[in-house]
CSV table of C-alpha atoms and ligand atoms in Angstrom, one decimal:
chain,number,residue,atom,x,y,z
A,1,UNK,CA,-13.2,128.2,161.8
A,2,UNK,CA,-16.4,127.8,164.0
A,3,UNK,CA,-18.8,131.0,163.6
A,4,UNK,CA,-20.4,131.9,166.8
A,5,UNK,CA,-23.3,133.7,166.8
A,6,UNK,CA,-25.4,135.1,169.6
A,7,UNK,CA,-29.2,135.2,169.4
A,8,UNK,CA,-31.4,137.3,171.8
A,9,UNK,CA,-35.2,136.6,171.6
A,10,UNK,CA,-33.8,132.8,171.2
A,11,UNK,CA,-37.3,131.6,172.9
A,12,UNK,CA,-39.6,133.6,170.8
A,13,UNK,CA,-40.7,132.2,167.7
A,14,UNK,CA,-38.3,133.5,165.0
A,15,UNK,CA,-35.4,132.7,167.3
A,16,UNK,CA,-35.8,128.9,167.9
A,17,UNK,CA,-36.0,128.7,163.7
A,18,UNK,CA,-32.8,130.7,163.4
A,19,UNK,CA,-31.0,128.6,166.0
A,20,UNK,CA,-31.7,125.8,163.8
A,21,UNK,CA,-30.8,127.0,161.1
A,22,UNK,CA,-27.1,128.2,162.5
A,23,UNK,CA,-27.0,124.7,163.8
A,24,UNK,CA,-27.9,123.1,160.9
A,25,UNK,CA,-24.8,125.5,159.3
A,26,UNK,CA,-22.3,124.6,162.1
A,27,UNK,CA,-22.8,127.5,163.9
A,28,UNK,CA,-22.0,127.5,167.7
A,29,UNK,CA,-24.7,129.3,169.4
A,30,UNK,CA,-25.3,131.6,172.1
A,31,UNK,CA,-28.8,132.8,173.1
A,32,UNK,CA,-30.2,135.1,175.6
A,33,UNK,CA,-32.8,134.3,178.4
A,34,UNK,CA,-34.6,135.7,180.9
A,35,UNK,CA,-34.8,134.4,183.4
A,36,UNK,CA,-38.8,133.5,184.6
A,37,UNK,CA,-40.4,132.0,187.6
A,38,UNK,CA,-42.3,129.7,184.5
A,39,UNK,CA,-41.0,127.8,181.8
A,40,UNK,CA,-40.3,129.4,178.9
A,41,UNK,CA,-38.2,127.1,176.8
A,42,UNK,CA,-40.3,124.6,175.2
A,43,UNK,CA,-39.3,126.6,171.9
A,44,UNK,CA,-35.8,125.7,172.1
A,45,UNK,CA,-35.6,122.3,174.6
A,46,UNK,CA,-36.5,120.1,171.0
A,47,UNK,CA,-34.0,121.3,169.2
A,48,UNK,CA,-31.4,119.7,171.6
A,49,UNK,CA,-33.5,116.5,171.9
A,50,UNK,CA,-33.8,116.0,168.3
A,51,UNK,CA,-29.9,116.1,167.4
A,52,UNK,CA,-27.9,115.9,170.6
A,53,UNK,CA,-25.2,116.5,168.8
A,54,UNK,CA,-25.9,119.7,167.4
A,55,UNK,CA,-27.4,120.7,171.2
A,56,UNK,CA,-23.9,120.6,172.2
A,57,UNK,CA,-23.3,123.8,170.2
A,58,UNK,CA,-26.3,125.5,171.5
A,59,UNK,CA,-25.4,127.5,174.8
A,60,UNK,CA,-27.9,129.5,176.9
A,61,UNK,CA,-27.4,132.7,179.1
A,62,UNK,CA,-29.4,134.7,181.6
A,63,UNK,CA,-29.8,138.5,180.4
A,64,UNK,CA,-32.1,141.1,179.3
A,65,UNK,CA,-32.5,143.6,176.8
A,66,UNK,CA,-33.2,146.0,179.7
A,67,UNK,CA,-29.6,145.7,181.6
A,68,UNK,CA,-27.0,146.5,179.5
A,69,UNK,CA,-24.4,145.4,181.9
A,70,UNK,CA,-25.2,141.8,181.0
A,71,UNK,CA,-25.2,142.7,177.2
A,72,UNK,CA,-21.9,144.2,177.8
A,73,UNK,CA,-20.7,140.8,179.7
A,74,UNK,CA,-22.2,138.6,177.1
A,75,UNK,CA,-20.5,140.2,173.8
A,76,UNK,CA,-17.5,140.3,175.7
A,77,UNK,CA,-17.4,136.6,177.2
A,78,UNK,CA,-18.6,135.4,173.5
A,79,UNK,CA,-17.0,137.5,171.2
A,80,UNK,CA,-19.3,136.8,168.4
A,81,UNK,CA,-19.0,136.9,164.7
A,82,UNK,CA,-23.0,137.6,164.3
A,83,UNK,CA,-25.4,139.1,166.5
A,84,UNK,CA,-28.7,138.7,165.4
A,85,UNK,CA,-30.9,141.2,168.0
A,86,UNK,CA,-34.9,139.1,167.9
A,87,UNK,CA,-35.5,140.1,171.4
A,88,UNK,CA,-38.3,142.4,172.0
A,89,UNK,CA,-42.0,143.4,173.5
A,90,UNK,CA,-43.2,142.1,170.0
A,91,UNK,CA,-46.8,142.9,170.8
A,92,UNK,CA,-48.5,145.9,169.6
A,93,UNK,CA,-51.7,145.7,171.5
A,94,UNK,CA,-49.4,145.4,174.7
A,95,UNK,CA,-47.3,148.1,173.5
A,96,UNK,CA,-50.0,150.8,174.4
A,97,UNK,CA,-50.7,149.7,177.7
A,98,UNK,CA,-46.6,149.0,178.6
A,99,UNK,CA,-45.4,151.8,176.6
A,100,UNK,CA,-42.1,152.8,178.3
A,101,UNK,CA,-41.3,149.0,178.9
A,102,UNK,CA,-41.6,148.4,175.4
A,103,UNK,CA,-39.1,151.6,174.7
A,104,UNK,CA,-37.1,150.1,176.9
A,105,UNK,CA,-36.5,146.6,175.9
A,106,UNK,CA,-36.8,147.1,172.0
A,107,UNK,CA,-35.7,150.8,171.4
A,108,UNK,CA,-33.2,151.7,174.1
A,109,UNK,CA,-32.5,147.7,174.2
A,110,UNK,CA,-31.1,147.8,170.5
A,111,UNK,CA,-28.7,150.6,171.5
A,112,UNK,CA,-27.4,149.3,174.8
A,113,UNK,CA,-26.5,146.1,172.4
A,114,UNK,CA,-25.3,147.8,170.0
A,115,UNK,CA,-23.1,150.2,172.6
A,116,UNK,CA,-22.0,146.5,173.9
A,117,UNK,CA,-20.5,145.5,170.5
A,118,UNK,CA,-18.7,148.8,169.7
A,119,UNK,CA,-17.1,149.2,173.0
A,120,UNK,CA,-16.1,145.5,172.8
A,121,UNK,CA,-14.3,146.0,169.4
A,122,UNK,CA,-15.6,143.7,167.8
A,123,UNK,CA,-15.4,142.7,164.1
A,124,UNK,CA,-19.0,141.8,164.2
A,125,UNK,CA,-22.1,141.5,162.3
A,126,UNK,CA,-25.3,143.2,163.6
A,127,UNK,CA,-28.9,142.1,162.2
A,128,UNK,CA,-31.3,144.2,164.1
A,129,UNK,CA,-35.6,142.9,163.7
A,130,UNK,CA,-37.5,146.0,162.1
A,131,UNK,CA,-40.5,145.7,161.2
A,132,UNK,CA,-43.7,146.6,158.6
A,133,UNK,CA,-44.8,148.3,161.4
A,134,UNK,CA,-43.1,151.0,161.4
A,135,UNK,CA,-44.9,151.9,157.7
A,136,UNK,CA,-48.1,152.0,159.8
A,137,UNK,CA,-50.3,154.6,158.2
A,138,UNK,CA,-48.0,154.8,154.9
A,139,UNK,CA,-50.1,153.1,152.4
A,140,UNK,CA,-49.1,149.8,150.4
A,141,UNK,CA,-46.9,148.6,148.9
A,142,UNK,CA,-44.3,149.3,151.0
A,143,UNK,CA,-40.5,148.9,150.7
A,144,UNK,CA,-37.2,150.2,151.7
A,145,UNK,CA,-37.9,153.6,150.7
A,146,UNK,CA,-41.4,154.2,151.6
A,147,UNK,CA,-42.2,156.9,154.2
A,148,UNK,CA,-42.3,155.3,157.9
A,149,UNK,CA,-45.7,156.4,160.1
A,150,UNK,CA,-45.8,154.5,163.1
A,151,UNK,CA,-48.7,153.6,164.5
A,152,UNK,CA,-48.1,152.4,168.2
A,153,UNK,CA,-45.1,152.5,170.8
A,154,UNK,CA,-44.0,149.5,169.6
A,155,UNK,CA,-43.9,150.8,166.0
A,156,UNK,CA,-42.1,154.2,167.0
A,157,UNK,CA,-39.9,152.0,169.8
A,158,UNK,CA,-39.0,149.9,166.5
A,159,UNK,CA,-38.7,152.7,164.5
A,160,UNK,CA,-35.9,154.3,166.8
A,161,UNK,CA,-34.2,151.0,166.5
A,162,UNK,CA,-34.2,150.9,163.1
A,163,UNK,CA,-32.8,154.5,162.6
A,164,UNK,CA,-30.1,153.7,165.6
A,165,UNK,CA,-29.3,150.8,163.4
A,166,UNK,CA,-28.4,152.5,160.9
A,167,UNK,CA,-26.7,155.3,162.3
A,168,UNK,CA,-23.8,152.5,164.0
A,169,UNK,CA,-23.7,151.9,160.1
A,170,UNK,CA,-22.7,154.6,159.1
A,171,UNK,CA,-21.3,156.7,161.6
A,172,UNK,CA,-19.1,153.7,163.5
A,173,UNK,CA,-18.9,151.9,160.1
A,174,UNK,CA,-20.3,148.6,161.7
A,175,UNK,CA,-22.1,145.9,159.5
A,176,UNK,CA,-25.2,146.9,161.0
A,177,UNK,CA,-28.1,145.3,159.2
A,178,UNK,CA,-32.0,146.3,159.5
A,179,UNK,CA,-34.0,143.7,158.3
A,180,UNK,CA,-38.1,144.5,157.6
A,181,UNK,CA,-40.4,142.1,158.0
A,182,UNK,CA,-43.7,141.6,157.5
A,183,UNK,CA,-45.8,139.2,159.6
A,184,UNK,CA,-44.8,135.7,159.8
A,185,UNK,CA,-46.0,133.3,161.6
A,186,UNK,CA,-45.9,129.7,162.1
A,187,UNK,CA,-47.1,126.6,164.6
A,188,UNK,CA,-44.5,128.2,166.8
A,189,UNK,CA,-46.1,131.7,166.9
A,190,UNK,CA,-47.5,133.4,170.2
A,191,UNK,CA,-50.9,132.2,170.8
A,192,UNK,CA,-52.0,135.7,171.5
A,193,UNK,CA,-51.3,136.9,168.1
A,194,UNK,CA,-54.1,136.7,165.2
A,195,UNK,CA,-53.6,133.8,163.4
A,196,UNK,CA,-52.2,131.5,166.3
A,197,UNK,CA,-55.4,132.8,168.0
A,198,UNK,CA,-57.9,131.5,165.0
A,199,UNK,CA,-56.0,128.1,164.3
A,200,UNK,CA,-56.0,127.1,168.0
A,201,UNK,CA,-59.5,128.4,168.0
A,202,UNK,CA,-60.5,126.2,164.6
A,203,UNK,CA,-58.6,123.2,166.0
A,204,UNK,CA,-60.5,123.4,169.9
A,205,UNK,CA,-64.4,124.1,167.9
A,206,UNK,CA,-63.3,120.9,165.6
A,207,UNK,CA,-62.7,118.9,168.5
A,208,UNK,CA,-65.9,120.1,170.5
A,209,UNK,CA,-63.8,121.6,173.3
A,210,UNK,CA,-64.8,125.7,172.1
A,211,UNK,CA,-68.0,127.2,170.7
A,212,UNK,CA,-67.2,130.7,170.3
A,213,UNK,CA,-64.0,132.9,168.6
A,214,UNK,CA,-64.1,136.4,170.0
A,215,UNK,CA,-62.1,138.8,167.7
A,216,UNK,CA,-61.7,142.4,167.5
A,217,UNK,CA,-60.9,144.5,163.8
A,218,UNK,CA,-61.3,141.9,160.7
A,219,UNK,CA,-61.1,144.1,157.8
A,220,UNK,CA,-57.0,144.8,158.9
A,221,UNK,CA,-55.0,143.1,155.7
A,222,UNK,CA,-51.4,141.5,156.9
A,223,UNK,CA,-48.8,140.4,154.4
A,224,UNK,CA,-48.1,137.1,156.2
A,225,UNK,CA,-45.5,134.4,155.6
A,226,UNK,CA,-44.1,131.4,157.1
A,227,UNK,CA,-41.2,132.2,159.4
A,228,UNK,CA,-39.5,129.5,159.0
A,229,UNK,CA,-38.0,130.8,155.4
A,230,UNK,CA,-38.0,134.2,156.8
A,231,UNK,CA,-35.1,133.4,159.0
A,232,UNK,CA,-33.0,132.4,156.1
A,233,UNK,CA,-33.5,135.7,155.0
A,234,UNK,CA,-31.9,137.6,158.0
A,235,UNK,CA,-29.2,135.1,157.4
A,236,UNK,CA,-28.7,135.8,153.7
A,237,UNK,CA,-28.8,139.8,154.4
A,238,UNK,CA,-25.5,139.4,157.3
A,239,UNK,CA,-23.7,137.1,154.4
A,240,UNK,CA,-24.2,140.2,151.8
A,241,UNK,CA,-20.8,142.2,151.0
A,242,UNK,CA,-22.7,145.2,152.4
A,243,UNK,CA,-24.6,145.7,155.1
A,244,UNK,CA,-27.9,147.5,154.2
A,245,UNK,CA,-31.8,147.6,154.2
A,246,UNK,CA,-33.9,145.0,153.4
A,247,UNK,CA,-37.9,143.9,153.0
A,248,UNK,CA,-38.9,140.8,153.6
A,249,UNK,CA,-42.5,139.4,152.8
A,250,UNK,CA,-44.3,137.3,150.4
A,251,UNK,CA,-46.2,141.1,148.6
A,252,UNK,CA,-49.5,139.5,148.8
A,253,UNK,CA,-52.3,141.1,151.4
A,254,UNK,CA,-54.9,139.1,153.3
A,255,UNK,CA,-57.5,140.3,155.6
A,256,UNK,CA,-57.9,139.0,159.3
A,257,UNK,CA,-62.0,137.9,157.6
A,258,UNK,CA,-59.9,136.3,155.2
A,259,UNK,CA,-57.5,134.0,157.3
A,260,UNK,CA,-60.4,133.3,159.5
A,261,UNK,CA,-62.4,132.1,156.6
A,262,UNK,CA,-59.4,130.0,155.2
A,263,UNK,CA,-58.8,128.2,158.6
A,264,UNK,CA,-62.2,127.7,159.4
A,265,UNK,CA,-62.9,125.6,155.9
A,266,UNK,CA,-60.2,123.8,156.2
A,267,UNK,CA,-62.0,121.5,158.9
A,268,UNK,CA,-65.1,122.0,156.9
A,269,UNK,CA,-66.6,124.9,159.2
A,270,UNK,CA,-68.2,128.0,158.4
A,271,UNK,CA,-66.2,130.6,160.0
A,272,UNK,CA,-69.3,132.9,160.4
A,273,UNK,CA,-71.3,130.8,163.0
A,274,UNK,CA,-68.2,130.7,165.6
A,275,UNK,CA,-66.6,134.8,165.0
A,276,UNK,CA,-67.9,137.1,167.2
A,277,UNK,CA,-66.8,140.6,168.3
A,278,UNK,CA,-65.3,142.4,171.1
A,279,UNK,CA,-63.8,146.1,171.2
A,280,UNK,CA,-61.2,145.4,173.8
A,281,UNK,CA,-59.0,143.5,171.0
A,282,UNK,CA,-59.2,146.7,168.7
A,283,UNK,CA,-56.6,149.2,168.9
A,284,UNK,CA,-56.5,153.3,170.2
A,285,UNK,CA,-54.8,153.6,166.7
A,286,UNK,CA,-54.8,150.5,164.0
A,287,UNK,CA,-52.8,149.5,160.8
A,288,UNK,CA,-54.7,149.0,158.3
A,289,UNK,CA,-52.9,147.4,155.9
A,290,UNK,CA,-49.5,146.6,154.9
A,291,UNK,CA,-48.2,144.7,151.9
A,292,UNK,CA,-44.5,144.4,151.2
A,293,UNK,CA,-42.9,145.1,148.3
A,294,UNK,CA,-39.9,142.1,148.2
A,295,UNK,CA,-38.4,143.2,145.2
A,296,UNK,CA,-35.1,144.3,146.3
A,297,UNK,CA,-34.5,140.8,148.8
A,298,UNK,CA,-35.2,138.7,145.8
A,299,UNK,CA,-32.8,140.9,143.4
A,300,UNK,CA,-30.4,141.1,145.9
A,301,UNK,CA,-30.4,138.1,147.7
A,302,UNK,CA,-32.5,135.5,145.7
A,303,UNK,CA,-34.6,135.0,148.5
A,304,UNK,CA,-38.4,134.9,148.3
A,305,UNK,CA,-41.1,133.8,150.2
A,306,UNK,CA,-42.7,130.2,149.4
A,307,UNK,CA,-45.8,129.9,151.3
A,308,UNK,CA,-48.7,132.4,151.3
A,309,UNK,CA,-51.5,133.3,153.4
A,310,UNK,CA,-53.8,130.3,151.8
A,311,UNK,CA,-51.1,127.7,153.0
A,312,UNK,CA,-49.7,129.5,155.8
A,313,UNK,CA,-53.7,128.9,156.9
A,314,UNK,CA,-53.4,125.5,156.3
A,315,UNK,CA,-50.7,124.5,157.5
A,316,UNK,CA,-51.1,126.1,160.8
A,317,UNK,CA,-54.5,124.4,161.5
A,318,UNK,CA,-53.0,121.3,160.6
A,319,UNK,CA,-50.2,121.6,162.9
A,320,UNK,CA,-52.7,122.7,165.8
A,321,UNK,CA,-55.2,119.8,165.1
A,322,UNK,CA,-52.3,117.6,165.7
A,323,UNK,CA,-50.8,118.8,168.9
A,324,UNK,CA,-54.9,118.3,170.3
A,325,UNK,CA,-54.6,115.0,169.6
A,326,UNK,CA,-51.4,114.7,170.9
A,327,UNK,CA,-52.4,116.1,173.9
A,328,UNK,CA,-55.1,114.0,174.8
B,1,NAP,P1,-41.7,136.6,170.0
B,1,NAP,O1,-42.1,135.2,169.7
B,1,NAP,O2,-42.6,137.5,170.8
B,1,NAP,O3,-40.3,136.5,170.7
B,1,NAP,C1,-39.7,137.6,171.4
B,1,NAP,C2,-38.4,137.1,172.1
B,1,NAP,O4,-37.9,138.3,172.8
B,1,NAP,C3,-38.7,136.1,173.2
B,1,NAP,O5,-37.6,135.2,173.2
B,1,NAP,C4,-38.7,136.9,174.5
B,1,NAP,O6,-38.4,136.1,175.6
B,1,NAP,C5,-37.7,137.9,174.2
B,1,NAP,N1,-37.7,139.1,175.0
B,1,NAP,C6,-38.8,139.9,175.2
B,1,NAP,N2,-38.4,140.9,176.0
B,1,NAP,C7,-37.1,140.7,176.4
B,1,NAP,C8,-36.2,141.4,177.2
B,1,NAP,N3,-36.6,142.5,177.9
B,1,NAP,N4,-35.0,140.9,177.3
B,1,NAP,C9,-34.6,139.7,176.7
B,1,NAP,N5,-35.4,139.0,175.9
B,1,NAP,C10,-36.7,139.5,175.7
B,1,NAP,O7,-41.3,137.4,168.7
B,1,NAP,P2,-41.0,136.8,167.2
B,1,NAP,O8,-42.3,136.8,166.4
B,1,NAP,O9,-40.1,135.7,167.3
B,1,NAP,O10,-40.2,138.1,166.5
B,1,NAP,C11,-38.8,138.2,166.7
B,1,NAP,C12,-38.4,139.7,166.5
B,1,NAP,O11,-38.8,140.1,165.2
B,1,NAP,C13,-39.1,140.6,167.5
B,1,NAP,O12,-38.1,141.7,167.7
B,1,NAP,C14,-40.2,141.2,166.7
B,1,NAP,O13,-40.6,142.5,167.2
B,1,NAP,C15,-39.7,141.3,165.3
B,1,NAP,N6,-40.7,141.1,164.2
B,1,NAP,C16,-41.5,140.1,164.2
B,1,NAP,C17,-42.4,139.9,163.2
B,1,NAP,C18,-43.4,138.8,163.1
B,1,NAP,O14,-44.3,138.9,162.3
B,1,NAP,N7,-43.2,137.7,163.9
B,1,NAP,C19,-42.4,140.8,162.1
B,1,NAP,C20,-41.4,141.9,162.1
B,1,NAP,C21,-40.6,142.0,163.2
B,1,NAP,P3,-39.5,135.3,176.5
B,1,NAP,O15,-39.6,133.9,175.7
B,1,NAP,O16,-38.8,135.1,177.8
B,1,NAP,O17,-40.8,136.0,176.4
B,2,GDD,N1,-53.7,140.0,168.3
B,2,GDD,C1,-54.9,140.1,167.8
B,2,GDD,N2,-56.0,139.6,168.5
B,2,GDD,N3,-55.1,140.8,166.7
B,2,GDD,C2,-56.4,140.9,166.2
B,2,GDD,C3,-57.5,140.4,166.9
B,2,GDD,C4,-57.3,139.7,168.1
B,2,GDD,O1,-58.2,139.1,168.7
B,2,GDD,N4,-58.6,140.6,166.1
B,2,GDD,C5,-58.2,141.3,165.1
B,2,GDD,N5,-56.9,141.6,165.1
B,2,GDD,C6,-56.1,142.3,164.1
B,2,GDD,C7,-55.2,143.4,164.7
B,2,GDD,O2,-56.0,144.6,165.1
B,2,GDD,C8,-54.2,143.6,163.6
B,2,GDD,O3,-54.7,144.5,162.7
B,2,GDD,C9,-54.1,142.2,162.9
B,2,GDD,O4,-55.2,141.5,163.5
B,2,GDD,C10,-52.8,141.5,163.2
B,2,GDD,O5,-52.6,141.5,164.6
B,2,GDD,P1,-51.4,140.7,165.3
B,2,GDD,O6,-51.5,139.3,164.9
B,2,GDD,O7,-51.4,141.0,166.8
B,2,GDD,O8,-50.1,141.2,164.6
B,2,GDD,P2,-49.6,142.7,164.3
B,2,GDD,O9,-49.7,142.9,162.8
B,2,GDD,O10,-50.2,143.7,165.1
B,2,GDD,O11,-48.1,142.6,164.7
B,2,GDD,C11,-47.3,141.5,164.3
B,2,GDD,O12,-46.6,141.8,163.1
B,2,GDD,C12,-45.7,142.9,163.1
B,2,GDD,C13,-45.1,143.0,161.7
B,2,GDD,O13,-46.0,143.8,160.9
B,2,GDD,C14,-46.2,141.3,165.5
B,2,GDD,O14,-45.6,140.1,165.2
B,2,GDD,C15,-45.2,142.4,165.5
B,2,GDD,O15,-44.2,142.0,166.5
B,2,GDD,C16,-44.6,142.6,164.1
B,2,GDD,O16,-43.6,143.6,164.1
């Protein structure tokens, strides 16, 4: 039997490496869009051009986390085995100045779904995208039991989501699945988040075409990994015979100074002479450091993270460096 699954946030960077990756498994997949007056698929268009035939099982529909009557439509029009809910107002800075949007598409969004797949009766399996965030002021490490403190209205929007997650679980007895995850990032991540920022940045001052990188709070340490094994792990955690809590991140900590520093030698600069400083990229209230404690995905699932901060760096430079040249 074909599994479907359906995918919201499929444009966003974690979604276009989990639509692979059901692909790559035989999945037939459905994602959510919105719709936008731009183009916002250039996450998701390769992966049809690269294996045409696997683009045949990869279907696209116009929705929103905000309008639950075309959640409702969707579930019940695709009637699918996994629901993996990615879609959200994933940025925190944004979060304080949209604050009741972001409620709205990642708090009150994650219920409407959830609403949708209950009242569909469906035999389905629900992975919702928590976050480290919701830890926020809740020193390191952290892991499934640690206290929650969020920091943001994305953090307490995500933290309602989590806790609405689990309350399907256990009061609908739905395979409803919260998966934490630390940052992770990739050549596909938002160019307005940290390290996206610094590698474009590092690749544009190699190439002559920048002089300057203007950030805000560098001592903040981020547990970051490479997404694209991060999306293996939601998978693993909706296979389990139980559906539960899990961490995922790599339980190493690197500062923002630190990621700069890496990046910058990598094309033989010194990070030090392009970094300045601007207080309208800090934050009313920051996190300061988070650091996951993987222990229980690894026991549990056998899943660990393979690339660290250091390589994750790398990597991402490399990948940036390239599309300049490509570019031009
Ligand atoms: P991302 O690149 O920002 O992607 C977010 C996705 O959500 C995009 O496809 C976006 O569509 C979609 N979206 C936003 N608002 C929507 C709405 N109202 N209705 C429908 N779709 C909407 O985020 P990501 O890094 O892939 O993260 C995936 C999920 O994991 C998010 O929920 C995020 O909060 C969570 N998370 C991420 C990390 C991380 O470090 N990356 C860590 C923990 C948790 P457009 O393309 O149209 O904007
Ligand atoms: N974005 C950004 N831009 N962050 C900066 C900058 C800057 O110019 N300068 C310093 N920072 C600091 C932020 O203050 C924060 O402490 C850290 O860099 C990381 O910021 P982001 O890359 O924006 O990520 P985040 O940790 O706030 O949130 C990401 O990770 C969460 C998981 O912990 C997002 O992907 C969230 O959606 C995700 O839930």
């Amino acid at each position: 039997m074909t599994k479907r699954a359906l995918i919201t946030g499929i444009t966003g960077q974690d979604g276009s490496y989990l639509a692979e990756l059901l692909l790559s498994k035989g999945y037939e997949v459905h994602g959510l869009v919105r719709r936008s007056s731009s183009f916002n698929r250039g996450r998701i268009d390769p992966i049809s051009e690269a294996d045409p035939e696997a683009g045949k099982r990869l279907h696209l529909h116009y929705g929103d986390m905000t309008d639950g009557v075309s959640l409702v439509n969707l579930v019940r029009t695709i009637e699918p085995h996994e629901v993996y809910n990615l879609a959200a107002q994933s940025h925190v800075k944004v979060s304080f100045e949209m604050p009741e949007y972001t409620a709205s598409a990642d708090a009150i969004g994650t219920v409407r779904l959830l609403e949708a797949i209950r009242s569909a009766n469906l035999e389905c399996r629900f992975y919702q995208a928590s976050t480290s965030e919701m830890f926020g002021a809740t020193p390191p490490p952290q892991g499934e039991s640690t206290a929650f403190y969020p920091r943001s209205p994305y953090g307490a929007a995500k933290l309602y989501a989590h806790w609405v997650t689990v309350n399907y679980r256990e009061a609908y007895d739905m395979f409803a699945v919260s998966g934490i995850l630390f940052n992770h990032e990739s050549p596909r991540r938002g160019e307005t988040f940290v390290t996206r920022k610094i590698t474009m940045a590092v690749a544009r001052i190699a190439a002559g075409l920048q002089d300057e990188l203007v950030l805000g709070n560098l001592d903040a340490v981020r547990d970051w990994g490479y997404a694209k094994e991060y999306v293996e792990g939601m998978w693993r955690m909706l296979q389990h015979d139980a559906p539960e809590t899990f961490v995922l991140g790599t339980g190493v900590g690197t500062s923002v100074r630190e990621f700069c520093q890496t990046s910058f030698e990598h094309v033989g600069l010194d990070w030090q002479k392009y970094v300045t400083h601007d207080d309208r990229y800090e934050r009313p209230t920051e996190v300061d450091a988070l650091i996951a404690d993987p222990s229980k995905s690894r026991d549990v699932l056998g899943w660990e993270a393979k690339t660290h901060a250091t390589d994750l760096a790398r990597l991402m430079v490399d990948a940036d460096v390239e599309a300049l040249v490509t570019e031009r």
